[in-house]
């Protein structure tokens, strides 16, 4: 059976023939990372010589440009120079300060303990039943006699710690009370400190003049007088605090405030009267012989007693009243 002809013959059908490639690329895994070695400074080094690794860069960023400052010879030289300059400056300061203030003697007044401070505060506020009032003496480091023991070893020894801390507390307390009343100003701190220091200086001048006219001499007289003049601030602080808490905001102006003030004044006056006997009433008031010289000695002792009484009761009352006013 023959196929019908349509005028022309159709082209033969061709099937695609697969082509074979001679070379096929092989798939390979990426190369393993190169292990990083830890450097000497705690970071990790770079696989390339002469270049810092990422760990070193991290350490440099962490410590900044001052990472090796302490290992720098220039820094060590500067540190030694600073220590030498500080040492020479301290020696220069001590030499110039010693011209006006005996630093070694001043350290004696700050040689205190916690138990001494508590006992001394109790003695200043409640001095009525305390005995004895005489200071303890011993042999000095150079073999001299009449060397007084430091405050930590003698409750009757004057110190500078309580007066200084009481003065600072008084200044801060006065400013705080003014702030509670809405009257605080920054200048109040300086004014209060100046007024308190003026009071202390006036007291010292009064006592020094009295000692000069009555021929009273004592090696540690000035520092002792400064210390005893500062104990009044303990009673003033107690008066201000108690009066403010229990007088209904009237301060020391009410009857309760006056009652507290009178007690603190009498306690401070009694404490000063008994403590300053060894300064203003020394035992060696005279070495003369005969009735005339004995009479002069008794007269001087009586004058010194009146000076001590006037300072303990009149001067202390005046200044304590002025400092404790609101």
Short mmCIF file of C-alpha atoms in Angstrom, two decimals:
data_model
loop_
_atom_site.label_atom_id
_atom_site.label_comp_id
_atom_site.label_asym_id
_atom_site.label_seq_id
_atom_site.Cartn_x
_atom_site.Cartn_y
_atom_site.Cartn_z
CA UNK A 1 0.00 0.00 0.00
CA UNK A 2 1.49 3.28 -1.10
CA UNK A 3 1.30 6.60 0.83
CA UNK A 4 -0.58 9.41 -0.90
CA UNK A 5 1.61 12.12 -2.31
CA UNK A 6 0.87 15.76 -1.42
CA UNK A 7 3.02 17.41 -3.95
CA UNK A 8 6.39 17.17 -2.14
CA UNK A 9 8.10 14.78 0.17
CA UNK A 10 8.55 15.64 3.93
CA UNK A 11 12.08 15.76 5.29
CA UNK A 12 13.18 12.87 7.39
CA UNK A 13 12.85 13.18 11.18
CA UNK A 14 16.15 13.32 13.14
CA UNK A 15 16.43 12.50 16.88
CA UNK A 16 18.93 14.52 18.95
CA UNK A 17 22.13 12.71 19.58
CA UNK A 18 23.64 13.24 23.05
CA UNK A 19 27.03 14.87 23.03
CA UNK A 20 29.72 13.53 25.39
CA UNK A 21 32.06 16.04 27.08
CA UNK A 22 35.51 14.83 27.45
CA UNK A 23 36.31 16.71 30.76
CA UNK A 24 33.79 17.16 33.62
CA UNK A 25 34.76 19.63 36.41
CA UNK A 26 35.08 18.01 39.84
CA UNK A 27 33.55 19.64 42.91
CA UNK A 28 36.04 20.21 45.73
CA UNK A 29 35.49 21.45 49.34
CA UNK A 30 37.10 24.80 50.36
CA UNK A 31 40.52 24.64 51.98
CA UNK A 32 40.53 24.37 55.81
CA UNK A 33 41.22 27.61 57.74
CA UNK A 34 44.77 28.21 58.80
CA UNK A 35 45.04 27.86 62.62
CA UNK A 36 45.76 31.14 64.33
CA UNK A 37 48.63 31.19 66.80
CA UNK A 38 48.34 33.01 70.11
CA UNK A 39 50.72 35.89 70.38
CA UNK A 40 52.89 36.81 73.31
CA UNK A 41 50.54 39.58 74.51
CA UNK A 42 47.46 37.38 74.83
CA UNK A 43 45.97 38.03 71.34
CA UNK A 44 46.01 35.80 68.27
CA UNK A 45 48.59 36.28 65.59
CA UNK A 46 48.17 36.70 61.86
CA UNK A 47 49.02 33.89 59.40
CA UNK A 48 51.04 36.43 57.47
CA UNK A 49 54.40 37.46 58.92
CA UNK A 50 54.91 41.12 59.80
CA UNK A 51 51.20 41.92 60.17
CA UNK A 52 49.25 42.03 63.45
CA UNK A 53 46.49 39.56 63.84
CA UNK A 54 42.88 40.32 64.76
CA UNK A 55 43.55 39.50 68.42
CA UNK A 56 46.36 42.03 68.59
CA UNK A 57 44.15 44.65 67.00
CA UNK A 58 41.43 43.85 69.56
CA UNK A 59 43.89 44.26 72.44
CA UNK A 60 45.13 47.51 70.96
CA UNK A 61 41.59 48.80 70.70
CA UNK A 62 40.85 47.67 74.26
CA UNK A 63 43.84 49.28 75.96
CA UNK A 64 44.32 52.12 73.49
CA UNK A 65 47.69 53.71 72.88
CA UNK A 66 48.56 53.29 76.60
CA UNK A 67 48.69 49.51 76.65
CA UNK A 68 52.46 49.37 77.10
CA UNK A 69 52.74 52.57 79.14
CA UNK A 70 54.12 50.92 82.25
CA UNK A 71 56.80 49.13 80.22
CA UNK A 72 57.96 52.36 78.65
CA UNK A 73 61.35 53.48 80.07
CA UNK A 74 60.27 57.11 79.73
CA UNK A 75 57.21 56.47 81.87
CA UNK A 76 59.28 54.75 84.53
CA UNK A 77 61.71 57.66 84.57
CA UNK A 78 58.83 60.12 84.91
CA UNK A 79 57.41 58.08 87.80
CA UNK A 80 60.73 58.13 89.64
CA UNK A 81 61.05 61.86 89.04
CA UNK A 82 57.54 62.42 90.43
CA UNK A 83 58.29 60.43 93.57
CA UNK A 84 61.50 62.36 94.14
CA UNK A 85 59.76 65.70 93.63
CA UNK A 86 56.98 64.72 96.05
CA UNK A 87 59.51 63.69 98.69
CA UNK A 88 61.45 66.96 98.40
CA UNK A 89 58.21 68.95 98.46
CA UNK A 90 57.09 67.19 101.63
CA UNK A 91 60.43 67.88 103.31
CA UNK A 92 60.29 71.54 102.27
CA UNK A 93 56.75 71.88 103.62
CA UNK A 94 57.66 70.30 106.95
CA UNK A 95 60.69 72.56 107.33
CA UNK A 96 58.68 75.73 106.69
CA UNK A 97 55.69 74.66 108.77
CA UNK A 98 57.94 73.82 111.72
CA UNK A 99 58.96 77.47 111.86
CA UNK A 100 55.49 78.44 113.03
CA UNK A 101 53.91 75.21 114.32
CA UNK A 102 55.60 72.34 116.11
CA UNK A 103 54.34 69.42 114.03
CA UNK A 104 55.64 66.77 116.43
CA UNK A 105 53.87 68.48 119.35
CA UNK A 106 50.70 68.84 117.28
CA UNK A 107 50.69 65.11 116.55
CA UNK A 108 50.64 64.53 120.30
CA UNK A 109 47.18 66.15 120.49
CA UNK A 110 45.75 63.93 117.74
CA UNK A 111 46.97 60.69 119.29
CA UNK A 112 43.50 59.48 120.28
CA UNK A 113 41.42 56.30 120.15
CA UNK A 114 37.71 55.61 119.80
CA UNK A 115 37.36 54.74 123.47
CA UNK A 116 39.10 57.96 124.47
CA UNK A 117 36.78 60.07 122.30
CA UNK A 118 33.67 58.49 123.82
CA UNK A 119 34.96 58.84 127.38
CA UNK A 120 36.05 62.43 126.76
CA UNK A 121 32.66 63.41 125.35
CA UNK A 122 30.97 61.88 128.38
CA UNK A 123 33.40 63.77 130.65
CA UNK A 124 32.68 67.11 128.96
CA UNK A 125 28.91 66.66 129.27
CA UNK A 126 28.88 65.00 132.72
CA UNK A 127 31.96 66.24 134.58
CA UNK A 128 30.46 66.34 138.08
CA UNK A 129 31.69 63.08 139.58
CA UNK A 130 35.00 62.73 137.76
CA UNK A 131 38.18 62.30 139.83
CA UNK A 132 41.10 62.87 139.66
CA UNK A 133 41.67 65.83 137.34
CA UNK A 134 45.48 65.87 137.39
CA UNK A 135 47.33 64.81 134.26
CA UNK A 136 49.59 61.78 134.22
CA UNK A 137 53.30 62.35 133.73
CA UNK A 138 56.13 60.12 132.63
CA UNK A 139 59.72 60.33 131.41
CA UNK A 140 60.12 61.71 127.92
CA UNK A 141 61.95 60.02 125.03
CA UNK A 142 65.09 62.07 125.76
CA UNK A 143 64.98 61.40 129.50
CA UNK A 144 63.29 64.68 130.44
CA UNK A 145 60.90 64.71 133.39
CA UNK A 146 57.37 66.09 133.42
CA UNK A 147 56.45 64.57 130.06
CA UNK A 148 52.65 64.36 129.75
CA UNK A 149 51.07 61.22 128.36
CA UNK A 150 49.15 61.46 125.06
CA UNK A 151 45.35 61.64 125.14
CA UNK A 152 44.91 57.96 124.32
CA UNK A 153 46.67 57.09 127.59
CA UNK A 154 45.23 59.86 129.80
CA UNK A 155 41.59 60.94 129.87
CA UNK A 156 42.57 64.27 131.45
CA UNK A 157 44.91 65.18 128.60
CA UNK A 158 43.60 67.82 126.15
CA UNK A 159 43.29 66.83 122.50
CA UNK A 160 42.67 68.55 119.20
CA UNK A 161 40.51 65.89 117.58
CA UNK A 162 37.30 66.61 119.49
CA UNK A 163 37.55 70.43 119.20
CA UNK A 164 38.26 70.30 115.45
CA UNK A 165 35.48 67.81 114.72
CA UNK A 166 33.09 69.74 116.97
CA UNK A 167 33.87 72.96 115.10
CA UNK A 168 33.22 71.34 111.72
CA UNK A 169 30.01 69.74 113.02
CA UNK A 170 28.83 73.08 114.38
CA UNK A 171 29.33 74.76 111.00
CA UNK A 172 27.46 72.02 109.12
CA UNK A 173 24.69 71.84 111.73
CA UNK A 174 24.07 75.60 111.63
CA UNK A 175 23.87 75.50 107.83
CA UNK A 176 21.52 72.49 107.91
CA UNK A 177 19.13 74.17 110.36
CA UNK A 178 19.13 77.30 108.20
CA UNK A 179 18.28 75.09 105.22
CA UNK A 180 15.35 73.50 107.09
CA UNK A 181 14.03 76.97 107.79
CA UNK A 182 14.46 78.05 104.16
CA UNK A 183 17.17 80.57 105.02
CA UNK A 184 20.24 78.78 103.68
CA UNK A 185 22.72 80.65 101.50
CA UNK A 186 26.12 79.45 100.28
CA UNK A 187 27.81 82.32 102.10
CA UNK A 188 26.47 81.01 105.41
CA UNK A 189 29.16 78.32 105.61
CA UNK A 190 31.98 80.85 105.37
CA UNK A 191 30.31 83.30 107.75
CA UNK A 192 29.69 80.64 110.39
CA UNK A 193 33.23 79.30 110.16
CA UNK A 194 34.71 82.80 110.34
CA UNK A 195 32.60 83.75 113.34
CA UNK A 196 33.53 80.56 115.22
CA UNK A 197 37.24 81.06 114.52
CA UNK A 198 37.04 84.70 115.63
CA UNK A 199 35.53 83.58 118.94
CA UNK A 200 38.32 81.07 119.50
CA UNK A 201 41.00 83.64 118.66
CA UNK A 202 39.49 86.20 121.04
CA UNK A 203 39.45 83.63 123.83
CA UNK A 204 43.09 82.75 123.24
CA UNK A 205 44.06 86.43 123.25
CA UNK A 206 42.24 86.99 126.54
CA UNK A 207 43.96 84.04 128.18
CA UNK A 208 47.38 84.92 126.78
CA UNK A 209 47.09 88.49 128.04
CA UNK A 210 46.04 87.23 131.43
CA UNK A 211 48.95 84.79 131.53
CA UNK A 212 51.33 87.55 130.49
CA UNK A 213 50.24 90.00 133.17
CA UNK A 214 50.22 87.30 135.86
CA UNK A 215 53.61 85.87 134.81
CA UNK A 216 52.26 82.40 133.96
CA UNK A 217 54.54 80.42 131.67
CA UNK A 218 54.04 76.94 130.28
CA UNK A 219 55.75 75.26 127.35
CA UNK A 220 52.56 73.67 126.02
CA UNK A 221 50.36 76.54 127.11
CA UNK A 222 49.18 77.78 123.71
CA UNK A 223 48.12 74.41 122.28
CA UNK A 224 46.45 73.46 125.54
CA UNK A 225 44.44 76.67 125.56
CA UNK A 226 43.39 76.18 121.95
CA UNK A 227 42.21 72.66 122.77
CA UNK A 228 40.22 73.69 125.84
CA UNK A 229 38.61 76.61 124.02
CA UNK A 230 37.20 74.17 121.45
CA UNK A 231 35.40 71.91 123.94
CA UNK A 232 32.59 74.44 124.25
CA UNK A 233 31.31 73.39 120.81
CA UNK A 234 30.31 70.01 122.25
CA UNK A 235 27.83 71.71 124.59
CA UNK A 236 26.70 74.12 121.88
CA UNK A 237 25.94 71.28 119.47
CA UNK A 238 24.02 69.36 122.14
CA UNK A 239 22.06 72.50 123.01
CA UNK A 240 21.12 73.22 119.39
CA UNK A 241 20.10 69.65 118.58
CA UNK A 242 18.06 69.02 121.74
CA UNK A 243 16.38 72.42 121.57
CA UNK A 244 15.44 71.98 117.91
CA UNK A 245 13.99 68.52 118.51
CA UNK A 246 11.98 69.19 121.67
CA UNK A 247 11.18 72.91 121.71
CA UNK A 248 8.64 72.92 118.88
CA UNK A 249 10.84 74.81 116.43
CA UNK A 250 11.62 77.65 118.82
CA UNK A 251 15.28 76.69 119.01
CA UNK A 252 17.21 77.96 122.02
CA UNK A 253 14.80 80.83 122.51
CA UNK A 254 12.18 78.85 124.46
CA UNK A 255 12.31 77.86 128.11
CA UNK A 256 13.35 74.32 127.22
CA UNK A 257 16.20 75.56 125.06
CA UNK A 258 17.35 77.87 127.85
CA UNK A 259 17.28 75.01 130.34
CA UNK A 260 19.46 72.86 128.11
CA UNK A 261 21.81 75.78 127.49
CA UNK A 262 22.21 76.52 131.21
CA UNK A 263 23.10 72.91 131.95
CA UNK A 264 25.61 72.68 129.08
CA UNK A 265 27.16 75.97 130.11
CA UNK A 266 27.58 74.91 133.76
CA UNK A 267 29.03 71.54 132.70
CA UNK A 268 31.52 73.18 130.35
CA UNK A 269 32.46 75.83 132.95
CA UNK A 270 33.07 73.19 135.62
CA UNK A 271 35.12 71.13 133.15
CA UNK A 272 37.25 74.15 132.19
CA UNK A 273 37.67 75.22 135.82
CA UNK A 274 39.04 71.86 136.90
CA UNK A 275 41.05 71.11 133.75
CA UNK A 276 42.96 74.42 133.48
CA UNK A 277 44.22 74.42 137.04
CA UNK A 278 47.60 73.00 136.00
CA UNK A 279 48.01 75.80 133.41
CA UNK A 280 46.71 78.87 135.22
CA UNK A 281 47.42 77.71 138.78
CA UNK A 282 50.80 75.97 138.65
CA UNK A 283 52.24 74.67 141.87
CA UNK A 284 55.55 76.53 141.49
CA UNK A 285 53.97 79.98 141.82
CA UNK A 286 57.09 81.37 143.44
CA UNK A 287 60.33 80.41 145.06
CA UNK A 288 60.73 83.43 147.32
CA UNK A 289 61.42 83.39 151.04
CA UNK A 290 60.10 85.65 153.78
CA UNK A 291 56.74 87.05 154.72
CA UNK A 292 56.68 89.72 152.00
CA UNK A 293 57.44 87.30 149.21
CA UNK A 294 54.97 84.75 150.59
CA UNK A 295 52.28 87.43 150.59
CA UNK A 296 53.06 88.27 146.96
CA UNK A 297 52.80 84.61 146.05
CA UNK A 298 49.42 84.29 147.67
CA UNK A 299 48.23 87.45 145.95
CA UNK A 300 49.33 86.12 142.56
CA UNK A 301 47.61 82.82 143.20
CA UNK A 302 44.40 84.63 144.10
CA UNK A 303 44.61 86.73 140.93
CA UNK A 304 45.12 83.63 138.83
CA UNK A 305 42.13 82.01 140.50
CA UNK A 306 39.97 84.99 139.58
CA UNK A 307 41.28 84.85 136.01
CA UNK A 308 40.37 81.17 135.78
CA UNK A 309 36.91 81.82 137.25
CA UNK A 310 36.25 84.75 134.90
CA UNK A 311 37.28 82.73 131.86
CA UNK A 312 35.33 79.62 132.84
CA UNK A 313 32.07 81.32 133.79
CA UNK A 314 31.88 84.81 132.32
CA UNK A 315 33.74 84.45 129.01
CA UNK A 316 32.36 80.99 128.31
CA UNK A 317 28.79 82.07 129.05
CA UNK A 318 29.06 85.05 126.71
CA UNK A 319 30.52 83.16 123.76
CA UNK A 320 28.40 80.03 124.19
CA UNK A 321 25.26 82.17 124.23
CA UNK A 322 26.34 84.02 121.09
CA UNK A 323 27.22 80.82 119.21
CA UNK A 324 24.10 78.86 120.22
CA UNK A 325 21.60 81.52 119.13
CA UNK A 326 19.45 80.43 116.15
#
